[in-house]
């Protein structure tokens, strides 16, 4: 383990056990992780502004992990906090192409480096997009999310019923 602070960004809609696995592994490798919950006004989020609180709750008992909202460019957010490295999870399929493009853009803009960690076998194909569909269609999603996300979705479902 080194003694560096790295950034693990994402939209986390919702945070999954796969996200949490990458965050903990990044903390174990680098020492400290800032989880950046991104905001994209072009996206329609299932959990909306609640996402940052769900991430904070899910990660509250994990030492060496902090959570902040990202507003604006990732490279500017990282630079303002003295962070020089981003850690992203890499799943099976198209993640590599997208993440490689983002890594090159971020490095070209400010020199921000990207470390890509392969997803653990249990989460290799886990996607928040597919998970949201399962949730909305009444499937059992409990083995993929922390308990606080399960409870938050039940509250959403009750309000819309």
Tab-separated table of N, CA and C in Angstrom:
chain	number	residue	atom	x	y	z
A	1	UNK	N	0.846	-1.186	0.000
A	1	UNK	CA	0.000	0.000	0.000
A	1	UNK	C	0.886	1.242	0.000
A	2	UNK	N	0.502	2.206	-0.810
A	2	UNK	CA	1.185	3.495	-0.801
A	2	UNK	C	0.403	4.443	0.088
A	3	UNK	N	0.865	5.639	0.225
A	3	UNK	CA	0.161	6.640	1.022
A	3	UNK	C	-0.284	7.769	0.105
A	4	UNK	N	-1.267	7.472	-0.719
A	4	UNK	CA	-1.777	8.464	-1.666
A	4	UNK	C	-3.291	8.514	-1.565
A	5	UNK	N	-3.841	9.616	-1.981
A	5	UNK	CA	-5.296	9.768	-2.040
A	5	UNK	C	-5.694	9.712	-3.502
A	6	UNK	N	-6.607	8.795	-3.823
A	6	UNK	CA	-7.074	8.650	-5.193
A	6	UNK	C	-8.566	8.942	-5.251
A	7	UNK	N	-9.035	9.149	-6.459
A	7	UNK	CA	-10.437	9.470	-6.700
A	7	UNK	C	-11.113	8.303	-7.409
A	8	UNK	N	-12.246	7.859	-6.875
A	8	UNK	CA	-13.099	6.858	-7.529
A	8	UNK	C	-14.414	7.568	-7.890
A	9	UNK	N	-14.554	7.982	-9.145
A	9	UNK	CA	-15.761	8.707	-9.541
A	9	UNK	C	-16.831	7.778	-10.118
A	10	UNK	N	-18.060	8.250	-10.100
A	10	UNK	CA	-19.151	7.509	-10.727
A	10	UNK	C	-20.466	8.223	-10.508
A	11	UNK	N	-21.494	7.747	-11.187
A	11	UNK	CA	-22.827	8.314	-10.959
A	11	UNK	C	-23.534	7.580	-9.820
A	12	UNK	N	-23.187	6.327	-9.594
A	12	UNK	CA	-23.694	5.559	-8.455
A	12	UNK	C	-25.217	5.618	-8.344
A	13	UNK	N	-25.888	5.234	-9.407
A	13	UNK	CA	-27.362	5.261	-9.442
A	13	UNK	C	-27.918	3.874	-9.693
A	14	UNK	N	-27.873	3.013	-8.688
A	14	UNK	CA	-27.402	3.184	-7.315
A	14	UNK	C	-25.984	2.645	-7.151
A	15	UNK	N	-25.425	2.899	-5.965
A	15	UNK	CA	-24.156	2.260	-5.625
A	15	UNK	C	-24.417	0.767	-5.500
A	16	UNK	N	-23.490	-0.032	-6.010
A	16	UNK	CA	-23.634	-1.489	-5.975
A	16	UNK	C	-22.488	-2.099	-5.167
A	17	UNK	N	-22.607	-3.378	-4.900
A	17	UNK	CA	-21.517	-4.082	-4.228
A	17	UNK	C	-20.278	-4.133	-5.118
A	18	UNK	N	-20.473	-4.090	-6.428
A	18	UNK	CA	-19.343	-4.013	-7.352
A	18	UNK	C	-18.579	-2.707	-7.203
A	19	UNK	N	-19.315	-1.591	-7.092
A	19	UNK	CA	-18.657	-0.296	-6.840
A	19	UNK	C	-17.873	-0.346	-5.533
A	20	UNK	N	-18.522	-0.889	-4.510
A	20	UNK	CA	-17.903	-0.926	-3.193
A	20	UNK	C	-16.638	-1.790	-3.202
A	21	UNK	N	-16.646	-2.863	-3.967
A	21	UNK	CA	-15.477	-3.729	-4.088
A	21	UNK	C	-14.298	-2.952	-4.686
A	22	UNK	N	-14.546	-2.201	-5.743
A	22	UNK	CA	-13.486	-1.398	-6.369
A	22	UNK	C	-12.976	-0.337	-5.401
A	23	UNK	N	-13.869	0.316	-4.681
A	23	UNK	CA	-13.489	1.373	-3.740
A	23	UNK	C	-12.600	0.814	-2.630
A	24	UNK	N	-12.975	-0.323	-2.068
A	24	UNK	CA	-12.183	-0.930	-0.993
A	24	UNK	C	-10.824	-1.394	-1.525
A	25	UNK	N	-10.800	-1.977	-2.696
A	25	UNK	CA	-9.530	-2.422	-3.279
A	25	UNK	C	-8.618	-1.223	-3.583
A	26	UNK	N	-9.214	-0.121	-4.055
A	26	UNK	CA	-8.427	1.095	-4.303
A	26	UNK	C	-7.855	1.633	-2.992
A	27	UNK	N	-8.655	1.622	-1.957
A	27	UNK	CA	-8.180	2.072	-0.632
A	27	UNK	C	-7.030	1.181	-0.155
A	28	UNK	N	-7.171	-0.133	-0.350
A	28	UNK	CA	-6.128	-1.060	0.077
A	28	UNK	C	-4.825	-0.830	-0.694
A	29	UNK	N	-4.938	-0.471	-1.955
A	29	UNK	CA	-3.758	-0.232	-2.785
A	29	UNK	C	-3.093	1.122	-2.527
A	30	UNK	N	-3.922	2.159	-2.318
A	30	UNK	CA	-3.391	3.521	-2.282
A	30	UNK	C	-3.448	4.195	-0.924
A	31	UNK	N	-4.277	3.699	-0.019
A	31	UNK	CA	-4.324	4.271	1.321
A	31	UNK	C	-5.550	5.087	1.627
A	32	UNK	N	-6.004	5.894	0.670
A	32	UNK	CA	-7.139	6.777	0.911
A	32	UNK	C	-7.899	7.010	-0.393
A	33	UNK	N	-9.221	7.007	-0.297
A	33	UNK	CA	-10.064	7.178	-1.490
A	33	UNK	C	-11.084	8.282	-1.254
A	34	UNK	N	-11.181	9.158	-2.220
A	34	UNK	CA	-12.274	10.116	-2.279
A	34	UNK	C	-13.239	9.599	-3.338
A	35	UNK	N	-14.448	9.281	-2.944
A	35	UNK	CA	-15.468	8.828	-3.881
A	35	UNK	C	-16.206	10.073	-4.367
A	36	UNK	N	-16.166	10.293	-5.670
A	36	UNK	CA	-16.818	11.453	-6.266
A	36	UNK	C	-18.115	11.041	-6.935
A	37	UNK	N	-19.215	11.553	-6.427
A	37	UNK	CA	-20.531	11.253	-7.001
A	37	UNK	C	-20.835	12.340	-8.032
A	38	UNK	N	-20.819	11.934	-9.292
A	38	UNK	CA	-20.986	12.881	-10.383
A	38	UNK	C	-22.417	13.319	-10.591
A	39	UNK	N	-22.544	14.528	-11.108
A	39	UNK	CA	-23.858	15.066	-11.453
A	39	UNK	C	-23.839	15.408	-12.934
A	40	UNK	N	-24.772	14.848	-13.675
A	40	UNK	CA	-24.898	15.111	-15.103
A	40	UNK	C	-26.338	15.549	-15.353
A	41	UNK	N	-26.528	16.810	-15.670
A	41	UNK	CA	-27.880	17.340	-15.855
A	41	UNK	C	-28.603	16.721	-17.050
A	42	UNK	N	-27.865	16.015	-17.904
A	42	UNK	CA	-28.476	15.362	-19.066
A	42	UNK	C	-29.078	14.003	-18.700
A	43	UNK	N	-28.744	13.481	-17.514
A	43	UNK	CA	-29.207	12.165	-17.088
A	43	UNK	C	-30.428	12.283	-16.198
A	44	UNK	N	-31.307	11.297	-16.307
A	44	UNK	CA	-32.443	11.190	-15.395
A	44	UNK	C	-32.125	10.058	-14.420
A	45	UNK	N	-31.849	10.416	-13.176
A	45	UNK	CA	-31.439	9.448	-12.171
A	45	UNK	C	-32.651	8.856	-11.457
A	46	UNK	N	-32.576	7.569	-11.147
A	46	UNK	CA	-33.617	6.924	-10.355
A	46	UNK	C	-33.624	7.478	-8.937
A	47	UNK	N	-32.433	7.632	-8.355
A	47	UNK	CA	-32.331	8.087	-6.972
A	47	UNK	C	-32.020	9.576	-6.840
A	48	UNK	N	-31.835	10.274	-7.928
A	48	UNK	CA	-31.659	11.722	-7.910
A	48	UNK	C	-30.619	12.197	-6.924
A	49	UNK	N	-30.965	13.247	-6.202
A	49	UNK	CA	-30.043	13.856	-5.234
A	49	UNK	C	-29.762	12.932	-4.057
A	50	UNK	N	-30.568	11.911	-3.892
A	50	UNK	CA	-30.395	10.960	-2.796
A	50	UNK	C	-29.132	10.105	-2.988
A	51	UNK	N	-28.595	10.071	-4.213
A	51	UNK	CA	-27.447	9.211	-4.512
A	51	UNK	C	-26.261	9.471	-3.594
A	52	UNK	N	-25.948	10.720	-3.344
A	52	UNK	CA	-24.775	11.026	-2.528
A	52	UNK	C	-24.958	10.515	-1.095
A	53	UNK	N	-26.157	10.649	-0.575
A	53	UNK	CA	-26.415	10.160	0.788
A	53	UNK	C	-26.375	8.633	0.838
A	54	UNK	N	-26.893	7.973	-0.197
A	54	UNK	CA	-26.835	6.513	-0.249
A	54	UNK	C	-25.387	6.031	-0.299
A	55	UNK	N	-24.551	6.728	-1.051
A	55	UNK	CA	-23.127	6.368	-1.128
A	55	UNK	C	-22.472	6.586	0.233
A	56	UNK	N	-22.750	7.712	0.866
A	56	UNK	CA	-22.161	7.988	2.186
A	56	UNK	C	-22.563	6.919	3.198
A	57	UNK	N	-23.852	6.562	3.207
A	57	UNK	CA	-24.328	5.542	4.144
A	57	UNK	C	-23.673	4.194	3.871
A	58	UNK	N	-23.582	3.808	2.607
A	58	UNK	CA	-23.022	2.500	2.246
A	58	UNK	C	-21.549	2.390	2.629
A	59	UNK	N	-20.828	3.508	2.603
A	59	UNK	CA	-19.391	3.500	2.836
A	59	UNK	C	-18.996	4.000	4.226
A	60	UNK	N	-19.975	4.319	5.062
A	60	UNK	CA	-19.714	4.969	6.350
A	60	UNK	C	-18.769	4.187	7.256
A	61	UNK	N	-18.803	2.883	7.215
A	61	UNK	CA	-17.990	2.070	8.118
A	61	UNK	C	-16.646	1.656	7.520
A	62	UNK	N	-16.295	2.218	6.377
A	62	UNK	CA	-15.044	1.848	5.718
A	62	UNK	C	-14.017	2.956	5.948
A	63	UNK	N	-12.988	2.645	6.698
A	63	UNK	CA	-11.932	3.621	6.990
A	63	UNK	C	-11.201	4.027	5.716
A	64	UNK	N	-10.773	5.280	5.684
A	64	UNK	CA	-9.972	5.775	4.571
A	64	UNK	C	-10.771	6.138	3.342
A	65	UNK	N	-12.090	6.258	3.495
A	65	UNK	CA	-12.963	6.586	2.358
A	65	UNK	C	-13.821	7.789	2.710
A	66	UNK	N	-13.801	8.791	1.826
A	66	UNK	CA	-14.647	9.981	1.956
A	66	UNK	C	-15.515	10.089	0.708
A	67	UNK	N	-16.594	10.863	0.805
A	67	UNK	CA	-17.520	11.028	-0.317
A	67	UNK	C	-17.813	12.513	-0.515
A	68	UNK	N	-17.744	12.942	-1.779
A	68	UNK	CA	-18.118	14.308	-2.154
A	68	UNK	C	-18.858	14.271	-3.483
A	69	UNK	N	-19.633	15.302	-3.728
A	69	UNK	CA	-20.297	15.443	-5.018
A	69	UNK	C	-19.371	16.143	-6.004
A	70	UNK	N	-19.348	15.651	-7.233
A	70	UNK	CA	-18.576	16.290	-8.299
A	70	UNK	C	-19.521	17.168	-9.106
A	71	UNK	N	-19.183	18.426	-9.223
A	71	UNK	CA	-19.942	19.339	-10.071
A	71	UNK	C	-18.940	19.963	-11.038
A	72	UNK	N	-19.070	19.651	-12.300
A	72	UNK	CA	-18.120	20.164	-13.274
A	72	UNK	C	-17.204	19.066	-13.769
A	73	UNK	N	-16.077	19.479	-14.329
A	73	UNK	CA	-15.134	18.525	-14.900
A	73	UNK	C	-14.403	17.733	-13.813
A	74	UNK	N	-14.258	16.459	-14.067
A	74	UNK	CA	-13.543	15.576	-13.163
A	74	UNK	C	-12.113	16.064	-12.929
A	75	UNK	N	-11.446	16.484	-13.979
A	75	UNK	CA	-10.052	16.924	-13.846
A	75	UNK	C	-9.936	18.152	-12.945
A	76	UNK	N	-10.890	19.061	-13.028
A	76	UNK	CA	-10.876	20.245	-12.166
A	76	UNK	C	-11.146	19.874	-10.712
A	77	UNK	N	-12.108	18.967	-10.518
A	77	UNK	CA	-12.439	18.476	-9.176
A	77	UNK	C	-11.203	17.849	-8.530
A	78	UNK	N	-10.527	16.969	-9.279
A	78	UNK	CA	-9.334	16.290	-8.762
A	78	UNK	C	-8.217	17.298	-8.462
A	79	UNK	N	-7.970	18.219	-9.394
A	79	UNK	CA	-6.897	19.204	-9.214
A	79	UNK	C	-7.132	20.069	-7.981
A	80	UNK	N	-8.369	20.471	-7.750
A	80	UNK	CA	-8.689	21.316	-6.599
A	80	UNK	C	-8.434	20.603	-5.273
A	81	UNK	N	-8.366	19.280	-5.317
A	81	UNK	CA	-8.143	18.493	-4.106
A	81	UNK	C	-6.752	17.870	-4.063
A	82	UNK	N	-5.912	18.223	-5.026
A	82	UNK	CA	-4.554	17.707	-5.057
A	82	UNK	C	-4.459	16.229	-5.413
A	83	UNK	N	-5.470	15.718	-6.079
A	83	UNK	CA	-5.495	14.304	-6.456
A	83	UNK	C	-4.929	14.156	-7.862
A	84	UNK	N	-4.007	13.213	-8.024
A	84	UNK	CA	-3.346	13.017	-9.317
A	84	UNK	C	-3.713	11.705	-9.999
A	85	UNK	N	-4.514	10.864	-9.318
A	85	UNK	CA	-4.852	9.552	-9.866
A	85	UNK	C	-6.325	9.231	-9.657
A	86	UNK	N	-6.930	8.723	-10.722
A	86	UNK	CA	-8.314	8.236	-10.690
A	86	UNK	C	-8.249	6.716	-10.767
A	87	UNK	N	-9.102	6.037	-10.005
A	87	UNK	CA	-9.227	4.587	-10.090
A	87	UNK	C	-10.635	4.262	-10.552
A	88	UNK	N	-10.716	3.465	-11.616
A	88	UNK	CA	-12.014	3.055	-12.168
A	88	UNK	C	-12.063	1.539	-12.259
A	89	UNK	N	-13.265	1.006	-12.093
A	89	UNK	CA	-13.470	-0.421	-12.278
A	89	UNK	C	-13.691	-0.725	-13.751
A	90	UNK	N	-13.259	-1.888	-14.157
A	90	UNK	CA	-13.372	-2.299	-15.555
A	90	UNK	C	-14.131	-3.619	-15.606
A	91	UNK	N	-15.319	-3.582	-16.215
A	91	UNK	CA	-16.138	-4.789	-16.348
A	91	UNK	C	-15.926	-5.421	-17.713
A	92	UNK	N	-16.566	-6.532	-17.880
A	92	UNK	CA	-16.523	-7.264	-19.142
A	92	UNK	C	-17.200	-6.440	-20.231
A	93	UNK	N	-16.630	-6.415	-21.409
A	93	UNK	CA	-17.302	-5.755	-22.529
A	93	UNK	C	-16.731	-4.400	-22.861
A	94	UNK	N	-17.612	-3.459	-23.111
A	94	UNK	CA	-17.248	-2.173	-23.700
A	94	UNK	C	-16.605	-1.183	-22.728
A	95	UNK	N	-16.523	-1.487	-21.448
A	95	UNK	CA	-15.918	-0.544	-20.502
A	95	UNK	C	-14.530	-0.099	-20.934
A	96	UNK	N	-13.737	-1.031	-21.429
A	96	UNK	CA	-12.352	-0.710	-21.761
A	96	UNK	C	-12.268	0.429	-22.766
A	97	UNK	N	-13.038	0.358	-23.843
A	97	UNK	CA	-12.982	1.398	-24.878
A	97	UNK	C	-13.320	2.770	-24.296
A	98	UNK	N	-14.417	2.839	-23.555
A	98	UNK	CA	-14.853	4.108	-22.976
A	98	UNK	C	-13.838	4.625	-21.957
A	99	UNK	N	-13.407	3.752	-21.046
A	99	UNK	CA	-12.484	4.184	-19.994
A	99	UNK	C	-11.131	4.588	-20.556
A	100	UNK	N	-10.671	3.923	-21.605
A	100	UNK	CA	-9.410	4.300	-22.230
A	100	UNK	C	-9.517	5.694	-22.856
A	101	UNK	N	-10.629	5.977	-23.519
A	101	UNK	CA	-10.840	7.307	-24.091
A	101	UNK	C	-10.848	8.367	-22.996
A	102	UNK	N	-11.573	8.097	-21.910
A	102	UNK	CA	-11.620	9.057	-20.803
A	102	UNK	C	-10.242	9.240	-20.167
A	103	UNK	N	-9.510	8.153	-19.999
A	103	UNK	CA	-8.175	8.232	-19.403
A	103	UNK	C	-7.252	9.108	-20.246
A	104	UNK	N	-7.306	8.932	-21.556
A	104	UNK	CA	-6.459	9.740	-22.439
A	104	UNK	C	-6.882	11.211	-22.421
A	105	UNK	N	-8.170	11.463	-22.400
A	105	UNK	CA	-8.658	12.845	-22.340
A	105	UNK	C	-8.238	13.501	-21.033
A	106	UNK	N	-8.442	12.825	-19.911
A	106	UNK	CA	-8.083	13.390	-18.610
A	106	UNK	C	-6.584	13.651	-18.502
A	107	UNK	N	-5.789	12.721	-19.010
A	107	UNK	CA	-4.337	12.914	-18.964
A	107	UNK	C	-3.919	14.072	-19.868
A	108	UNK	N	-4.569	14.161	-21.031
A	108	UNK	CA	-4.257	15.248	-21.946
A	108	UNK	C	-4.650	16.608	-21.404
A	109	UNK	N	-5.744	16.683	-20.657
A	109	UNK	CA	-6.209	17.961	-20.113
A	109	UNK	C	-5.323	18.471	-18.983
A	110	UNK	N	-5.016	17.581	-18.028
A	110	UNK	CA	-4.291	18.056	-16.839
A	110	UNK	C	-3.198	17.125	-16.349
A	111	UNK	N	-2.995	15.996	-17.012
A	111	UNK	CA	-2.004	15.037	-16.522
A	111	UNK	C	-2.573	14.057	-15.514
A	112	UNK	N	-3.894	14.110	-15.267
A	112	UNK	CA	-4.538	13.185	-14.334
A	112	UNK	C	-4.398	11.754	-14.848
A	113	UNK	N	-3.804	10.898	-14.041
A	113	UNK	CA	-3.600	9.501	-14.423
A	113	UNK	C	-4.812	8.661	-14.049
A	114	UNK	N	-4.987	7.543	-14.752
A	114	UNK	CA	-6.089	6.623	-14.487
A	114	UNK	C	-5.539	5.222	-14.294
A	115	UNK	N	-5.985	4.583	-13.224
A	115	UNK	CA	-5.680	3.182	-12.965
A	115	UNK	C	-6.985	2.414	-13.141
A	116	UNK	N	-6.956	1.388	-13.983
A	116	UNK	CA	-8.143	0.570	-14.239
A	116	UNK	C	-8.013	-0.752	-13.504
A	117	UNK	N	-8.930	-1.002	-12.579
A	117	UNK	CA	-8.945	-2.260	-11.833
A	117	UNK	C	-9.998	-3.175	-12.435
A	118	UNK	N	-9.632	-4.398	-12.762
A	118	UNK	CA	-10.644	-5.311	-13.279
A	118	UNK	C	-11.652	-5.660	-12.193
A	119	UNK	N	-12.909	-5.713	-12.578
A	119	UNK	CA	-13.966	-6.085	-11.635
A	119	UNK	C	-13.710	-7.490	-11.110
A	120	UNK	N	-14.081	-7.722	-9.872
A	120	UNK	CA	-14.022	-9.063	-9.312
A	120	UNK	C	-14.994	-9.958	-10.070
A	121	UNK	N	-14.707	-11.235	-10.092
A	121	UNK	CA	-15.513	-12.189	-10.860
A	121	UNK	C	-17.006	-12.098	-10.525
A	122	UNK	N	-17.342	-11.889	-9.264
A	122	UNK	CA	-18.754	-11.818	-8.856
A	122	UNK	C	-19.479	-10.625	-9.455
A	123	UNK	N	-18.741	-9.594	-9.866
A	123	UNK	CA	-19.354	-8.354	-10.343
A	123	UNK	C	-18.977	-8.022	-11.778
A	124	UNK	N	-18.400	-8.958	-12.468
A	124	UNK	CA	-17.856	-8.726	-13.802
A	124	UNK	C	-18.877	-8.197	-14.799
A	125	UNK	N	-20.132	-8.599	-14.668
A	125	UNK	CA	-21.159	-8.143	-15.609
A	125	UNK	C	-22.218	-7.264	-14.949
A	126	UNK	N	-22.022	-6.906	-13.695
A	126	UNK	CA	-22.997	-6.085	-12.978
A	126	UNK	C	-23.020	-4.667	-13.523
A	127	UNK	N	-24.203	-4.189	-13.830
A	127	UNK	CA	-24.396	-2.856	-14.388
A	127	UNK	C	-25.524	-2.154	-13.641
A	128	UNK	N	-25.314	-0.901	-13.264
A	128	UNK	CA	-26.380	-0.136	-12.603
A	128	UNK	C	-27.591	0.007	-13.517
A	129	UNK	N	-27.359	0.125	-14.815
A	129	UNK	CA	-28.471	0.266	-15.769
A	129	UNK	C	-29.360	-0.965	-15.740
A	130	UNK	N	-28.762	-2.137	-15.841
A	130	UNK	CA	-29.553	-3.370	-15.803
A	130	UNK	C	-30.167	-3.553	-14.427
A	131	UNK	N	-29.418	-3.216	-13.397
A	131	UNK	CA	-29.923	-3.342	-12.033
A	131	UNK	C	-31.164	-2.474	-11.822
A	132	UNK	N	-31.161	-1.254	-12.341
A	132	UNK	CA	-32.343	-0.386	-12.210
A	132	UNK	C	-33.551	-1.016	-12.895
A	133	UNK	N	-33.341	-1.649	-14.039
A	133	UNK	CA	-34.448	-2.323	-14.733
A	133	UNK	C	-35.003	-3.452	-13.884
A	134	UNK	N	-34.122	-4.259	-13.302
A	134	UNK	CA	-34.556	-5.355	-12.437
A	134	UNK	C	-35.342	-4.807	-11.256
A	135	UNK	N	-34.844	-3.739	-10.661
A	135	UNK	CA	-35.514	-3.123	-9.515
A	135	UNK	C	-36.920	-2.665	-9.899
A	136	UNK	N	-37.013	-1.945	-11.012
A	136	UNK	CA	-38.293	-1.370	-11.423
A	136	UNK	C	-39.292	-2.422	-11.875
A	137	UNK	N	-38.805	-3.585	-12.298
A	137	UNK	CA	-39.698	-4.652	-12.753
A	137	UNK	C	-39.987	-5.675	-11.659
A	138	UNK	N	-39.531	-5.407	-10.452
A	138	UNK	CA	-39.885	-6.244	-9.314
A	138	UNK	C	-38.997	-7.446	-9.076
A	139	UNK	N	-37.837	-7.509	-9.705
A	139	UNK	CA	-36.924	-8.638	-9.494
A	139	UNK	C	-36.148	-8.504	-8.197
A	140	UNK	N	-35.534	-9.596	-7.787
A	140	UNK	CA	-34.737	-9.622	-6.563
A	140	UNK	C	-33.331	-9.103	-6.866
A	141	UNK	N	-33.022	-7.943	-6.365
A	141	UNK	CA	-31.731	-7.293	-6.610
A	141	UNK	C	-30.870	-7.247	-5.357
A	142	UNK	N	-31.332	-7.867	-4.276
A	142	UNK	CA	-30.707	-7.721	-2.959
A	142	UNK	C	-29.254	-8.185	-2.908
A	143	UNK	N	-28.860	-9.137	-3.721
A	143	UNK	CA	-27.480	-9.623	-3.636
A	143	UNK	C	-26.477	-8.721	-4.361
A	144	UNK	N	-26.969	-7.631	-4.957
A	144	UNK	CA	-26.100	-6.746	-5.728
A	144	UNK	C	-25.908	-5.375	-5.111
A	145	UNK	N	-26.684	-5.050	-4.081
A	145	UNK	CA	-26.630	-3.704	-3.501
A	145	UNK	C	-26.516	-3.773	-1.985
A	146	UNK	N	-25.967	-2.716	-1.368
A	146	UNK	CA	-25.969	-2.668	0.095
A	146	UNK	C	-27.398	-2.508	0.615
A	147	UNK	N	-27.606	-2.864	1.866
A	147	UNK	CA	-28.953	-2.864	2.460
A	147	UNK	C	-29.617	-1.490	2.411
A	148	UNK	N	-28.852	-0.410	2.544
A	148	UNK	CA	-29.471	0.919	2.532
A	148	UNK	C	-30.093	1.238	1.174
A	149	UNK	N	-29.533	0.723	0.095
A	149	UNK	CA	-30.115	0.939	-1.232
A	149	UNK	C	-31.416	0.162	-1.360
A	150	UNK	N	-31.440	-1.053	-0.828
A	150	UNK	CA	-32.677	-1.839	-0.828
A	150	UNK	C	-33.794	-1.068	-0.123
A	151	UNK	N	-33.494	-0.538	1.051
A	151	UNK	CA	-34.496	0.212	1.821
A	151	UNK	C	-34.938	1.470	1.076
A	152	UNK	N	-33.997	2.175	0.468
A	152	UNK	CA	-34.329	3.397	-0.269
A	152	UNK	C	-35.235	3.088	-1.454
A	153	UNK	N	-34.986	1.978	-2.137
A	153	UNK	CA	-35.837	1.622	-3.268
A	153	UNK	C	-37.236	1.255	-2.790
A	154	UNK	N	-37.332	0.564	-1.677
A	154	UNK	CA	-38.657	0.229	-1.134
A	154	UNK	C	-39.442	1.500	-0.812
A	155	UNK	N	-38.762	2.518	-0.277
A	155	UNK	CA	-39.441	3.795	0.000
A	155	UNK	C	-39.894	4.451	-1.300
A	156	UNK	N	-39.051	4.406	-2.334
A	156	UNK	CA	-39.439	4.954	-3.652
A	156	UNK	C	-40.673	4.241	-4.192
A	157	UNK	N	-40.658	2.918	-4.077
A	157	UNK	CA	-41.772	2.121	-4.584
A	157	UNK	C	-43.075	2.447	-3.830
A	158	UNK	N	-42.964	2.619	-2.521
A	158	UNK	CA	-44.146	2.935	-1.701
A	158	UNK	C	-44.726	4.297	-2.069
A	159	UNK	N	-43.846	5.273	-2.337
A	159	UNK	CA	-44.307	6.616	-2.697
A	159	UNK	C	-45.008	6.631	-4.053
A	160	UNK	N	-44.546	5.785	-4.965
A	160	UNK	CA	-45.137	5.788	-6.304
A	160	UNK	C	-46.353	4.876	-6.424
A	161	UNK	N	-46.653	4.124	-5.363
A	161	UNK	CA	-47.804	3.206	-5.404
A	161	UNK	C	-49.112	3.901	-5.117
